Short mmCIF file of C-alpha atoms (C1' of nucleotides) in Angstrom, two decimals:
data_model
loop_
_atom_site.label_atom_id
_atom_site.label_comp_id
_atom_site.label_asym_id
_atom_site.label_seq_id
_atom_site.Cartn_x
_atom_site.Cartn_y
_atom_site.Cartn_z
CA UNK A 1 -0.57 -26.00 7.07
CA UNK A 2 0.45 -26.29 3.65
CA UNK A 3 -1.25 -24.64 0.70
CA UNK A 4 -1.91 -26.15 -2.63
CA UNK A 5 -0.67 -24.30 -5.58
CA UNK A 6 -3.16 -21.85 -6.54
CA UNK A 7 -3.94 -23.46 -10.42
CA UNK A 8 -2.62 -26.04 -12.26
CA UNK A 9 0.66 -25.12 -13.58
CA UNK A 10 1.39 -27.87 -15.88
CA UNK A 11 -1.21 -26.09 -18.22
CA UNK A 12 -0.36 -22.74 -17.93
CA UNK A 13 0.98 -20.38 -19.72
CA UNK A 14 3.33 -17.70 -18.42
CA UNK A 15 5.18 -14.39 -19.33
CA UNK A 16 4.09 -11.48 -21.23
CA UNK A 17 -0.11 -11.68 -22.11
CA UNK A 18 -0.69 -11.80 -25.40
CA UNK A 19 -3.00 -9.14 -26.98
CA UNK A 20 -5.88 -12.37 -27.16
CA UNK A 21 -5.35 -12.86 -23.76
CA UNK A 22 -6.22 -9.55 -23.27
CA UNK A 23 -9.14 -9.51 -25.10
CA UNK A 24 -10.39 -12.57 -23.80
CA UNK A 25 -9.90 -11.30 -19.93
CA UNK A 26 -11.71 -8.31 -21.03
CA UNK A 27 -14.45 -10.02 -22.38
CA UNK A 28 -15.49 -12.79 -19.49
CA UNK A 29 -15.03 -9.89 -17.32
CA UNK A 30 -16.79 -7.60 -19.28
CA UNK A 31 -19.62 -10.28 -19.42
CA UNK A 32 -19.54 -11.46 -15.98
CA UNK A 33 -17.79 -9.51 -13.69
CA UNK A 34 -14.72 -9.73 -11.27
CA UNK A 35 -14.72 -12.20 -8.86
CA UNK A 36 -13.71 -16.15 -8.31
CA UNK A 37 -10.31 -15.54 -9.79
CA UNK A 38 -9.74 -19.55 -9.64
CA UNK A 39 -11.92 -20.49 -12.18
CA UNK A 40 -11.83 -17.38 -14.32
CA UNK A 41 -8.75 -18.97 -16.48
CA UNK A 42 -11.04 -21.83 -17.46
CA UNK A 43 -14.38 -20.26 -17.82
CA UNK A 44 -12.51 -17.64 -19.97
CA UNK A 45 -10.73 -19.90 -22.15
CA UNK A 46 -7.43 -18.98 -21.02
CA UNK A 47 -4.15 -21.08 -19.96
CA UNK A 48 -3.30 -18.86 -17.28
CA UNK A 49 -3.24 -19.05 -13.11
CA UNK A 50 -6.25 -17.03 -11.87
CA UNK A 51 -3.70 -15.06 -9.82
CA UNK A 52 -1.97 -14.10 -12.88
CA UNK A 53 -5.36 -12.91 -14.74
CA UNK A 54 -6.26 -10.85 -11.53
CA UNK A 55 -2.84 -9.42 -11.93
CA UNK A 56 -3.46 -8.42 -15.37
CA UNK A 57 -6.47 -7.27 -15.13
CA UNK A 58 -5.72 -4.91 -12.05
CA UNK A 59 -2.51 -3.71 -12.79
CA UNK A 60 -2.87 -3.37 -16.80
CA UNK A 61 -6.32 -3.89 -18.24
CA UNK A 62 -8.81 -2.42 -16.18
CA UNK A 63 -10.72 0.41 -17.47
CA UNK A 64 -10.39 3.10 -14.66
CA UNK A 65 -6.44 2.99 -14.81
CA UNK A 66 -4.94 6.49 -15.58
CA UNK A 67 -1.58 5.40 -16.83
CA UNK A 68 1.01 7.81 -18.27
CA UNK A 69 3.90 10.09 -16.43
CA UNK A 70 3.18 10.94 -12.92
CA UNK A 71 2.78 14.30 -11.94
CA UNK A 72 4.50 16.31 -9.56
CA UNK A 73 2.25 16.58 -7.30
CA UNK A 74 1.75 12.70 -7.25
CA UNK A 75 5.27 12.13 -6.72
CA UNK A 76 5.30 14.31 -3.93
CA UNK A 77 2.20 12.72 -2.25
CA UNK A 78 3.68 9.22 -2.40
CA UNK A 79 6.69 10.38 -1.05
CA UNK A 80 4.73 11.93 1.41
CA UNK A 81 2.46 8.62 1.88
CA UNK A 82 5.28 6.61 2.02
CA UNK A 83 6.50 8.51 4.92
CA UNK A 84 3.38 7.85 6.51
CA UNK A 85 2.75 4.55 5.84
CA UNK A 86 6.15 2.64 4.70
CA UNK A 87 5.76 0.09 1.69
CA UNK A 88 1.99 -0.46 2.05
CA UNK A 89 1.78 0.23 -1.49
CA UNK A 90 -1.67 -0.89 -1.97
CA UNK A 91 -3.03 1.65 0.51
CA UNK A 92 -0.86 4.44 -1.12
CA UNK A 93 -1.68 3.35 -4.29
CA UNK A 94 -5.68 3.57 -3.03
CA UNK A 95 -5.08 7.55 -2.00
CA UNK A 96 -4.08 7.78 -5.79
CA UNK A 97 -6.92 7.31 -8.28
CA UNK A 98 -6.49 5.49 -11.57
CA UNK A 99 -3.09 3.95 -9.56
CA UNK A 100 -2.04 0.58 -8.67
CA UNK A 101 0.18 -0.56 -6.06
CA UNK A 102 2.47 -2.00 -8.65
CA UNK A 103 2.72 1.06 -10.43
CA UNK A 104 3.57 2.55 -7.67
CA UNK A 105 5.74 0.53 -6.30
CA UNK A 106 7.65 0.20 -9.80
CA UNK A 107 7.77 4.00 -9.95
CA UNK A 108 8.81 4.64 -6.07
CA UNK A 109 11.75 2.23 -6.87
CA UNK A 110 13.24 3.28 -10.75
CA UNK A 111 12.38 7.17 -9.92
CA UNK A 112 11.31 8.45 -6.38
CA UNK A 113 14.32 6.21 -4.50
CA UNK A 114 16.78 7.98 -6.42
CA UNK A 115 14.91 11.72 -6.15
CA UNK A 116 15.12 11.26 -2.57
CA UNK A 117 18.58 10.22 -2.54
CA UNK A 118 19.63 13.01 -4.69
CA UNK A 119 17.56 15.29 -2.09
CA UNK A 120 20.09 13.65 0.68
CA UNK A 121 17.16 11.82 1.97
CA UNK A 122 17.09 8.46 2.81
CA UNK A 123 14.26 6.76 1.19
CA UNK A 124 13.28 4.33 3.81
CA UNK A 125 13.83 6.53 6.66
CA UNK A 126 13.44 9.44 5.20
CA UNK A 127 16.21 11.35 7.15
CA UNK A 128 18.71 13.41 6.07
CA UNK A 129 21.18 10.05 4.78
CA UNK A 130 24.28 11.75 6.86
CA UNK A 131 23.30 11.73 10.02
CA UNK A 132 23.53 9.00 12.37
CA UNK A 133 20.72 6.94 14.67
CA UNK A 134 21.41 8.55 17.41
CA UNK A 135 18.34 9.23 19.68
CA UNK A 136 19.27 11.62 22.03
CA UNK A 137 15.69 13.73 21.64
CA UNK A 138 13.81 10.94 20.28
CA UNK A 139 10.62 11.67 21.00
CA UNK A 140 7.99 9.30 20.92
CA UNK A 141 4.07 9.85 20.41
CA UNK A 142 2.14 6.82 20.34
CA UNK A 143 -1.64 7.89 20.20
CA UNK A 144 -4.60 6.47 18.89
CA UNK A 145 -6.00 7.21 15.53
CA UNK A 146 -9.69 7.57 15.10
CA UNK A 147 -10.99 6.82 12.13
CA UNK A 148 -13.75 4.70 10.08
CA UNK A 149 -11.37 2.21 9.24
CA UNK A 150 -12.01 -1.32 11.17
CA UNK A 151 -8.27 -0.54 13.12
CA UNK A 152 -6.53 1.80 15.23
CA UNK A 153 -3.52 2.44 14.74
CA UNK A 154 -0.47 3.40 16.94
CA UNK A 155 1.63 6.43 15.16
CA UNK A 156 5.31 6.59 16.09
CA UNK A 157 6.42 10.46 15.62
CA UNK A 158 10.18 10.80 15.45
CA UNK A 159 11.66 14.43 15.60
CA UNK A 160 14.82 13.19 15.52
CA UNK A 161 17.50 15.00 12.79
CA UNK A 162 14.38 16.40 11.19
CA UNK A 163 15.39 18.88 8.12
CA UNK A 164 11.63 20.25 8.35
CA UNK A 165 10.52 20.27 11.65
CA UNK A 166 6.62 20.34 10.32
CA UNK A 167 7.14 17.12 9.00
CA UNK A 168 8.23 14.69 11.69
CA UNK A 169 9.05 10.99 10.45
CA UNK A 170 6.19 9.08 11.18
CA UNK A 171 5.96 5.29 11.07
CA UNK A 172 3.74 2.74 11.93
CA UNK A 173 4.67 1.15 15.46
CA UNK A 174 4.63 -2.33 14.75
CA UNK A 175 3.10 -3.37 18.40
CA UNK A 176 -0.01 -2.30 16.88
CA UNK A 177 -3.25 -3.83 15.50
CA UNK A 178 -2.33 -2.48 11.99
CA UNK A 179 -1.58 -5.50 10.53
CA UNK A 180 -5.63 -5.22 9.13
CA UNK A 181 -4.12 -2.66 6.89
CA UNK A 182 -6.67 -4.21 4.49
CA UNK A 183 -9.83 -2.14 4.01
CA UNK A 184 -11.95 -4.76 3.12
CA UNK A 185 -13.51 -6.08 6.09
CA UNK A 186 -15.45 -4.95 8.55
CA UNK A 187 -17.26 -1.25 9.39
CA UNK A 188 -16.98 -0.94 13.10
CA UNK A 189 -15.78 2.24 14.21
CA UNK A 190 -12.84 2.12 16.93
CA UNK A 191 -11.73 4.22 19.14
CA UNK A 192 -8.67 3.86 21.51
CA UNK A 193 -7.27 6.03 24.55
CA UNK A 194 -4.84 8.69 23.82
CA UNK A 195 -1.81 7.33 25.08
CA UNK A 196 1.52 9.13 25.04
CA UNK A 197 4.73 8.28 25.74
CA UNK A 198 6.98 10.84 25.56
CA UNK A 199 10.20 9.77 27.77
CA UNK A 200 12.31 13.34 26.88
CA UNK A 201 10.04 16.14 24.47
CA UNK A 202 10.61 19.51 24.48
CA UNK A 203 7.33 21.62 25.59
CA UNK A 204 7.30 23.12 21.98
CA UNK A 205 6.58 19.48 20.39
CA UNK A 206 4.10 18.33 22.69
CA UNK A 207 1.42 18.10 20.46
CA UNK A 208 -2.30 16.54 20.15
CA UNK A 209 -1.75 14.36 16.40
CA UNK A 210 -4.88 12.80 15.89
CA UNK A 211 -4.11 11.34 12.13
CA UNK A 212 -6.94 9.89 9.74
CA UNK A 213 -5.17 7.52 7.58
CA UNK A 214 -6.69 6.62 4.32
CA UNK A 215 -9.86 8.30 4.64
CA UNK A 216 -11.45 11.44 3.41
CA UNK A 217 -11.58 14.59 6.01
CA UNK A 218 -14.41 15.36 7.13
CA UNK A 219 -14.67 18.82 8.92
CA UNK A 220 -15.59 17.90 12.47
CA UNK A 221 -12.21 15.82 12.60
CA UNK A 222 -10.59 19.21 12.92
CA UNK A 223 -13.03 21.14 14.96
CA UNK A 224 -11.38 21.04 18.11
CA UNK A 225 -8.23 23.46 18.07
CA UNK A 226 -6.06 20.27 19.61
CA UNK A 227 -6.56 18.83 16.05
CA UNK A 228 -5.11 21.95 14.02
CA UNK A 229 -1.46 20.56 13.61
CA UNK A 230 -2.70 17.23 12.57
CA UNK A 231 -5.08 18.67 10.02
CA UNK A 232 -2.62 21.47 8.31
CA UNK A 233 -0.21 17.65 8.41
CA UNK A 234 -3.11 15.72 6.83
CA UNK A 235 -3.88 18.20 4.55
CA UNK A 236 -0.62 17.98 2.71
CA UNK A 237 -0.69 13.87 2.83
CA UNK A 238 -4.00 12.96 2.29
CA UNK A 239 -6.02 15.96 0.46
CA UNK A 240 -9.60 15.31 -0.04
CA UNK A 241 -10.35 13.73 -3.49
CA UNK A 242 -11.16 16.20 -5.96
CA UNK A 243 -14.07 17.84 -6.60
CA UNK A 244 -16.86 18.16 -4.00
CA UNK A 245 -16.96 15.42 -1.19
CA UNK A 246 -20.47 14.21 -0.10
CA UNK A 247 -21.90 14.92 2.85
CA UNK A 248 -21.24 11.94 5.37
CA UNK A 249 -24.93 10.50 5.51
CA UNK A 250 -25.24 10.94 1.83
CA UNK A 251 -21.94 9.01 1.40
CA UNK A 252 -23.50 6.67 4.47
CA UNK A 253 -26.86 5.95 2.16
CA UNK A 254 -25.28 6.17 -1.36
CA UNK A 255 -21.61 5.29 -1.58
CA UNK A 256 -20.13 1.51 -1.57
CA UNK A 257 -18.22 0.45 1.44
CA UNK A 258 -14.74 0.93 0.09
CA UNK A 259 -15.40 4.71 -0.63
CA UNK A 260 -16.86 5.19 2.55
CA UNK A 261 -13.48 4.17 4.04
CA UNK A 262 -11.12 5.91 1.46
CA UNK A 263 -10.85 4.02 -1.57
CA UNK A 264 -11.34 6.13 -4.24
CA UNK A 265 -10.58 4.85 -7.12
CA UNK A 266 -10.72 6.34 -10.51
CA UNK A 267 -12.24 9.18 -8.59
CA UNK A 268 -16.25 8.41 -8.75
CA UNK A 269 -18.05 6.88 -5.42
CA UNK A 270 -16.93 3.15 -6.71
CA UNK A 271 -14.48 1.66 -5.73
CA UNK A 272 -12.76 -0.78 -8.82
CA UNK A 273 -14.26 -3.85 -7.40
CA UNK A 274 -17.94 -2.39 -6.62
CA UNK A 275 -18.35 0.10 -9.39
CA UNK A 276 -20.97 -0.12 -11.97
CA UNK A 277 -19.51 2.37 -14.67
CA UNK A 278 -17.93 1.56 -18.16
CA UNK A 279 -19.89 -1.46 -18.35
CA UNK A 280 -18.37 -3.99 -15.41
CA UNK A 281 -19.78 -4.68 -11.98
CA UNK A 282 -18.59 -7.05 -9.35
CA UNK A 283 -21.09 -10.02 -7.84
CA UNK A 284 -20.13 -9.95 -4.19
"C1'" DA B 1 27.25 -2.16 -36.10
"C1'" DA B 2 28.07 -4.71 -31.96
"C1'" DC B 3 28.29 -5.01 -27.32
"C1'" DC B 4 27.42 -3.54 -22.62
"C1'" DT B 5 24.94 -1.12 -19.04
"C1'" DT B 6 21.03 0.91 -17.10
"C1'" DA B 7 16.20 2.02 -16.60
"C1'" DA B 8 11.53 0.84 -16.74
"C1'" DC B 9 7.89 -2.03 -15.88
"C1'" DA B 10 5.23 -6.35 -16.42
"C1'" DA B 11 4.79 -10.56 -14.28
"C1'" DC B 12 5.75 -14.16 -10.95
"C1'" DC B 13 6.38 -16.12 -6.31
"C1'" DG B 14 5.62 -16.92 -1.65
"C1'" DC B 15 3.40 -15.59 2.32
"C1'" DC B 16 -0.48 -13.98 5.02
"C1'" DA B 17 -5.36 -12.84 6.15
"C1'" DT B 18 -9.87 -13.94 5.60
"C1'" DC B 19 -13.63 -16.71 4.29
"C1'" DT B 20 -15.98 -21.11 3.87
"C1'" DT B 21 -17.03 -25.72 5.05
"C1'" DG C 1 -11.94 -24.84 16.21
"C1'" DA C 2 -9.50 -27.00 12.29
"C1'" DA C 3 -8.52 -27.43 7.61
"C1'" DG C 4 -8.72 -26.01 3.13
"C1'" DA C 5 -9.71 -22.46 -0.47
"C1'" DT C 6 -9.24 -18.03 -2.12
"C1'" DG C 7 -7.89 -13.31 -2.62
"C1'" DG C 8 -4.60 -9.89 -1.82
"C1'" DC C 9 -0.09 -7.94 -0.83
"C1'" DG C 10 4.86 -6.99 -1.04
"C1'" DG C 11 9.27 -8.50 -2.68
"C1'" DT C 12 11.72 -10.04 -6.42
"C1'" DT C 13 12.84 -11.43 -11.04
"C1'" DG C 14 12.70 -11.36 -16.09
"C1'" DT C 15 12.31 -8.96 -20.26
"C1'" DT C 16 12.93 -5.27 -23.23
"C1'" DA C 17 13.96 -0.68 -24.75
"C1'" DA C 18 17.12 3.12 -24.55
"C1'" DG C 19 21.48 5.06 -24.10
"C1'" DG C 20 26.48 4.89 -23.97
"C1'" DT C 21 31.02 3.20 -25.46
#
DNA sequence: AACCTTAACAACCGCCATCTT
DNA sequence: GAAGATGGCGGTTGTTAAGGT
């Protein structure tokens, strides 16, 4: 099926935004909200594709954006994200407040590439970069991951050539139903069997990881002692936001949807596109 | 001062998933 | 269920500033 282009690009203009442009985003949004990116352009006044003022507006212009020098510990959470989770940059980017995925994509490629390289870690793999693929204790754990999130996912654990044994490479095994990495549809909680494969694993390894990607903790995740090695893991990839988190059936009755299932951004219980604050809301 | 290289990041493009009709 | 519309994502490119020669 073929797709007409998204505006009409005889009309538009493209490149850098000009500081009117800006203003005049700002201001239909302001007014009116987020939301039917297609017409935006023209309703705004502006000679720009909708995609590009949604672009704008996400990556540069919206209020909640934190902007400036990472910190340390950021760096080292989307290192450890990206570990987790490969180049889904707009879930990283949604375990990082005031973030975007562009941001983060920009900075994982001019800075955190070459940190890990200099570390003698490939950045992709994140092995040690001098050893080979050989697999001779590959172990793999495929088990489900329960969470609030519409999808389960299937976690590949690879001790292989570790350099920290507490931090196995994990990746997403691509047989699964993750492609909904999207957290925007859907509230159905989902459940798989454990299943593990584990063709050669040394007794030591054999352990229970039940992973909650993208979400806040909540404590009876790691009630059962099975669950202690994935929570002292999750705790160093995916801390709880700061400050306190709500109970779960206050979040339930008073928190938008994208909260409830981990997006946090700019660190209040809105997400950017259902938030109420500074003066913009979203008609959906 | 002029030129070249590199780094940083904003913006674009094409594809895919989901929604609507 | 099919087709089209729309939003969103990830990869890539373009532009510009900074630093080096």
């Amino acid at each position: 099926m073929g797709r007409s282009p998204c505006c009409e690009k005889a009309h538009t203009n493209k490149g850098a935004w000009t500081k009117e442009e800006d203003q005049r985003l700002i201001n239909y949004i302001r007014a009116h909200g987020e939301g039917c990116w297609r017409s935006l352009p023209k309703a705004a006044g502006l000679s720009r594709c909708g995609k590009s003022c949604r672009l704008r507006w996400i990556n540069y212009l919206r209020p909640d954006l934190k902007r400036g020098n990472f910190t340390e510990e950021e760096d080292e959470l989307i290192i450890k994200l990206h570990s987790l989770l490969g180049n889904k940059w707009s879930v990283i980017a949604g375990r990082l407040p005031g973030r975007t995925d562009n941001e983060i994509k920009n900075y994982w490629n001019t800075h955190i590439k070459r940190k890990l390289i200099s570390r003698g870690i490939d950045p992709q793999t994140h092995r040690p970069l001098n050893t080979t693929a050989t697999n001779s204790h590959t172990t793999t754990i495929t088990t489900a991951v329960t969470t609030t999130t519409p999808t389960t996912k299937n976690i590949n654990m690879d001790f292989t050539n570790n350099v920290d044994q507490n931090q196995p490479n994990i990746m997403i095994a691509t047989s699964s139903s993750y492609d909904e990495t999207k957290c925007n549809s859907g509230t159905t909680e989902e459940t798989k069997p454990l299943e593990i494969i584990i063709p050669k694993i040394p007794s030591q390894v054999m352990i229970n990881l039940e992973l909650s990607i993208g979400l806040p903790l909540h404590s009876h995740h790691i009630s059962s002692p099975e669950s202690t090695a994935s929570y002292n893991f999750l705790t160093t990839v995916a801390p709880p936001p700061t400050g306190a988190v709500p109970a779960a059936e206050t979040v339930a009755k008073t928190v938008c949807l994208c909260w409830q299932i981990g997006y946090q951004g700019g660190g209040g219980q809105w997400c950017g596109k259902c938030k109420n604050t500074n003066g913009f809301y979203r008609y959906c």
